[in-house]
PDB file of C-alpha atoms in Angstrom:
ATOM      1  CA  GLN A   1       7.836 -12.060 -14.866  1.00 93.00           C
ATOM      2  CA  GLU A   2       7.441 -10.526 -11.421  1.00 95.00           C
ATOM      3  CA  GLN A   3       4.585  -8.096 -11.263  1.00 97.00           C
ATOM      4  CA  LEU A   4       2.429  -6.082  -8.889  1.00 98.00           C
ATOM      5  CA  VAL A   5      -0.756  -4.484 -10.171  1.00 98.00           C
ATOM      6  CA  GLU A   6      -2.799  -2.041  -8.109  1.00 97.00           C
ATOM      7  CA  SER A   7      -6.456  -1.327  -8.685  1.00 97.00           C
ATOM      8  CA  GLY A   8      -9.383   0.328  -6.948  1.00 98.00           C
ATOM      9  CA  GLY A   9      -8.362   3.959  -7.065  1.00 97.00           C
ATOM     10  CA  GLY A  10     -10.615   6.740  -8.246  1.00 97.00           C
ATOM     11  CA  LEU A  11     -12.428   9.924  -7.343  1.00 98.00           C
ATOM     12  CA  VAL A  12     -14.266   9.951  -4.035  1.00 98.00           C
ATOM     13  CA  GLN A  13     -15.901  12.643  -1.935  1.00 98.00           C
ATOM     14  CA  PRO A  14     -14.484  13.579   1.457  1.00 98.00           C
ATOM     15  CA  GLY A  15     -15.707  11.121   4.053  1.00 98.00           C
ATOM     16  CA  GLY A  16     -15.997   8.341   1.528  1.00 98.00           C
ATOM     17  CA  SER A  17     -14.220   5.010   1.295  1.00 98.00           C
ATOM     18  CA  LEU A  18     -12.103   3.119  -1.193  1.00 98.00           C
ATOM     19  CA  ARG A  19     -10.522  -0.302  -1.159  1.00 98.00           C
ATOM     20  CA  LEU A  20      -7.282  -0.670  -3.044  1.00 98.00           C
ATOM     21  CA  SER A  21      -6.104  -4.057  -4.234  1.00 98.00           C
ATOM     22  CA  CYS A  22      -2.639  -5.255  -5.156  1.00 98.00           C
ATOM     23  CA  ALA A  23      -2.353  -8.418  -7.247  1.00 98.00           C
ATOM     24  CA  ALA A  24       1.004 -10.186  -7.357  1.00 98.00           C
ATOM     25  CA  SER A  25       2.343 -12.636  -9.889  1.00 97.00           C
ATOM     26  CA  GLY A  26       5.631 -14.229 -10.902  1.00 96.00           C
ATOM     27  CA  PHE A  27       7.123 -14.619  -7.426  1.00 96.00           C
ATOM     28  CA  THR A  28       6.387 -16.347  -4.124  1.00 95.00           C
ATOM     29  CA  PHE A  29       4.100 -13.694  -2.710  1.00 95.00           C
ATOM     30  CA  SER A  30       3.736 -15.380   0.673  1.00 95.00           C
ATOM     31  CA  SER A  31       7.470 -14.954   1.363  1.00 95.00           C
ATOM     32  CA  TYR A  32       7.443 -11.206   0.870  1.00 96.00           C
ATOM     33  CA  ILE A  33       6.697  -8.222   3.022  1.00 96.00           C
ATOM     34  CA  LEU A  34       4.018  -6.113   1.337  1.00 97.00           C
ATOM     35  CA  SER A  35       3.835  -2.392   1.916  1.00 97.00           C
ATOM     36  CA  TRP A  36       1.662   0.454   0.725  1.00 98.00           C
ATOM     37  CA  TYR A  37       3.258   3.803  -0.132  1.00 98.00           C
ATOM     38  CA  ARG A  38       1.741   6.972  -1.456  1.00 98.00           C
ATOM     39  CA  GLN A  39       3.065  10.022  -3.218  1.00 97.00           C
ATOM     40  CA  ALA A  40       1.252  13.314  -3.530  1.00 96.00           C
ATOM     41  CA  PRO A  41       2.221  15.922  -6.149  1.00 91.00           C
ATOM     42  CA  GLY A  42       5.379  17.736  -5.135  1.00 93.00           C
ATOM     43  CA  LYS A  43       5.927  15.523  -2.108  1.00 95.00           C
ATOM     44  CA  GLU A  44       8.148  12.587  -1.289  1.00 94.00           C
ATOM     45  CA  ARG A  45       6.877   9.047  -1.332  1.00 95.00           C
ATOM     46  CA  GLU A  46       5.726   8.048   2.145  1.00 95.00           C
ATOM     47  CA  LEU A  47       5.108   4.704   3.777  1.00 96.00           C
ATOM     48  CA  VAL A  48       1.467   4.159   4.652  1.00 97.00           C
ATOM     49  CA  ALA A  49       1.291   0.566   5.892  1.00 97.00           C
ATOM     50  CA  GLY A  50       3.204  -2.679   5.994  1.00 95.00           C
ATOM     51  CA  ILE A  51       2.088  -6.283   6.192  1.00 96.00           C
ATOM     52  CA  THR A  52       4.349  -9.160   7.153  1.00 94.00           C
ATOM     53  CA  SER A  53       4.305 -12.400   5.206  1.00 92.00           C
ATOM     54  CA  ALA A  54       2.176 -13.893   7.984  1.00 91.00           C
ATOM     55  CA  GLY A  55      -0.385 -11.124   7.652  1.00 91.00           C
ATOM     56  CA  HIS A  56       0.468  -8.898  10.605  1.00 95.00           C
ATOM     57  CA  SER A  57      -0.187  -5.345   9.540  1.00 95.00           C
ATOM     58  CA  ARG A  58       0.933  -1.996  10.840  1.00 95.00           C
ATOM     59  CA  ILE A  59      -0.123   1.477   9.860  1.00 96.00           C
ATOM     60  CA  TRP A  60       2.981   3.661   9.832  1.00 95.00           C
ATOM     61  CA  LEU A  61       1.484   6.983   8.784  1.00 96.00           C
ATOM     62  CA  ASP A  62       0.029   8.804  11.771  1.00 97.00           C
ATOM     63  CA  THR A  63      -2.399  10.848   9.699  1.00 97.00           C
ATOM     64  CA  VAL A  64      -4.259   7.738   8.523  1.00 97.00           C
ATOM     65  CA  LYS A  65      -4.285   5.716  11.740  1.00 97.00           C
ATOM     66  CA  GLY A  66      -7.812   4.774  12.691  1.00 97.00           C
ATOM     67  CA  ARG A  67      -9.004   5.268   9.104  1.00 98.00           C
ATOM     68  CA  PHE A  68      -6.903   2.892   7.002  1.00 98.00           C
ATOM     69  CA  THR A  69      -6.360  -0.834   7.439  1.00 98.00           C
ATOM     70  CA  ALA A  70      -4.056  -3.118   5.495  1.00 97.00           C
ATOM     71  CA  SER A  71      -4.451  -6.829   4.879  1.00 97.00           C
ATOM     72  CA  ARG A  72      -3.371  -9.619   2.563  1.00 97.00           C
ATOM     73  CA  ASP A  73      -4.625 -12.944   1.289  1.00 97.00           C
ATOM     74  CA  ASN A  74      -1.692 -15.167   0.403  1.00 97.00           C
ATOM     75  CA  ALA A  75      -3.992 -17.753  -1.166  1.00 97.00           C
ATOM     76  CA  LYS A  76      -5.051 -15.112  -3.682  1.00 97.00           C
ATOM     77  CA  ASN A  77      -1.611 -13.502  -4.010  1.00 97.00           C
ATOM     78  CA  SER A  78      -3.256 -10.229  -3.116  1.00 98.00           C
ATOM     79  CA  ALA A  79      -3.076  -7.381  -0.637  1.00 98.00           C
ATOM     80  CA  TYR A  80      -5.546  -4.681   0.230  1.00 98.00           C
ATOM     81  CA  LEU A  81      -5.718  -1.202   1.673  1.00 98.00           C
ATOM     82  CA  GLN A  82      -9.106  -0.241   3.065  1.00 98.00           C
ATOM     83  CA  MET A  83      -9.390   3.519   3.287  1.00 98.00           C
ATOM     84  CA  ASN A  84     -12.269   5.052   5.230  1.00 98.00           C
ATOM     85  CA  ARG A  85     -13.244   8.631   6.091  1.00 98.00           C
ATOM     86  CA  LEU A  86     -11.057   9.889   3.291  1.00 98.00           C
ATOM     87  CA  LYS A  87      -9.792  13.450   3.346  1.00 98.00           C
ATOM     88  CA  PRO A  88      -8.576  15.713   0.545  1.00 97.00           C
ATOM     89  CA  GLU A  89      -5.048  15.391   1.921  1.00 96.00           C
ATOM     90  CA  ASP A  90      -5.184  11.656   1.168  1.00 98.00           C
ATOM     91  CA  THR A  91      -5.077  12.509  -2.522  1.00 98.00           C
ATOM     92  CA  ALA A  92      -2.032  10.767  -3.989  1.00 98.00           C
ATOM     93  CA  ILE A  93      -0.835   7.942  -6.158  1.00 98.00           C
ATOM     94  CA  TYR A  94      -0.845   4.794  -4.065  1.00 98.00           C
ATOM     95  CA  TYR A  95       1.702   2.062  -4.684  1.00 98.00           C
ATOM     96  CA  CYS A  96       2.151  -1.426  -3.385  1.00 98.00           C
ATOM     97  CA  ALA A  97       5.667  -2.780  -3.011  1.00 98.00           C
ATOM     98  CA  ALA A  98       7.120  -6.161  -2.071  1.00 97.00           C
ATOM     99  CA  LYS A  99      10.321  -6.946  -0.254  1.00 96.00           C
ATOM    100  CA  TYR A 100      11.734 -10.381   0.443  1.00 94.00           C
ATOM    101  CA  TYR A 101      11.661 -11.578   4.036  1.00 82.00           C
ATOM    102  CA  GLN A 102      12.841  -8.616   6.175  1.00 82.00           C
ATOM    103  CA  PRO A 103      10.670  -5.557   6.758  1.00 82.00           C
ATOM    104  CA  SER A 104      12.020  -2.155   5.837  1.00 86.00           C
ATOM    105  CA  ARG A 105      10.788   1.410   5.709  1.00 88.00           C
ATOM    106  CA  ASP A 106      13.308   2.301   2.995  1.00 90.00           C
ATOM    107  CA  PRO A 107      11.599   2.267  -0.415  1.00 91.00           C
ATOM    108  CA  GLY A 108      14.983   1.658  -2.012  1.00 92.00           C
ATOM    109  CA  GLU A 109      15.118  -1.788  -0.456  1.00 94.00           C
ATOM    110  CA  TYR A 110      11.936  -3.074  -2.073  1.00 96.00           C
ATOM    111  CA  ASP A 111      12.216  -5.637  -4.828  1.00 96.00           C
ATOM    112  CA  TYR A 112       9.013  -5.040  -6.770  1.00 97.00           C
ATOM    113  CA  TRP A 113       6.702  -2.088  -7.267  1.00 98.00           C
ATOM    114  CA  GLY A 114       3.331  -1.671  -8.868  1.00 98.00           C
ATOM    115  CA  GLN A 115       2.555   1.077 -11.333  1.00 97.00           C
ATOM    116  CA  GLY A 116       0.386   2.940  -8.842  1.00 97.00           C
ATOM    117  CA  THR A 117      -3.281   3.850  -8.672  1.00 98.00           C
ATOM    118  CA  GLN A 118      -4.566   7.413  -8.372  1.00 98.00           C
ATOM    119  CA  VAL A 119      -6.766   8.312  -5.426  1.00 98.00           C
ATOM    120  CA  THR A 120      -8.436  11.719  -5.561  1.00 98.00           C
ATOM    121  CA  VAL A 121     -10.524  12.970  -2.668  1.00 98.00           C
ATOM    122  CA  SER A 122     -12.550  15.995  -3.675  1.00 97.00           C
ATOM    123  CA  SER A 123     -16.064  17.356  -3.572  1.00 95.00           C
TER     124      SER A 123
END
């Protein structure tokens, strides 16, 4: 069964850091684009970062550029989102999603989604 499982979320003070992980199973992870989305209460889901199957990453969300980095380890069937200098406005549920072969910014085109992990930035 195809599955993505996020972990690493939690409560952190402003200025702190978190590292989210996304563990994949049941499909050929190395053939899939892996993206990170987030959704804050009352807001639409937004694309944070994308990583090609070869490991080239791009941060799409302007408000996190310079603070967040995305990476993957195909040998471990895992992806990561390193979040530094966190701000209260980063509070959201963070999701990882996988799409076969071609990149896309449309969440509707992704094949697999994780259940999400809550990130809360508050003092």
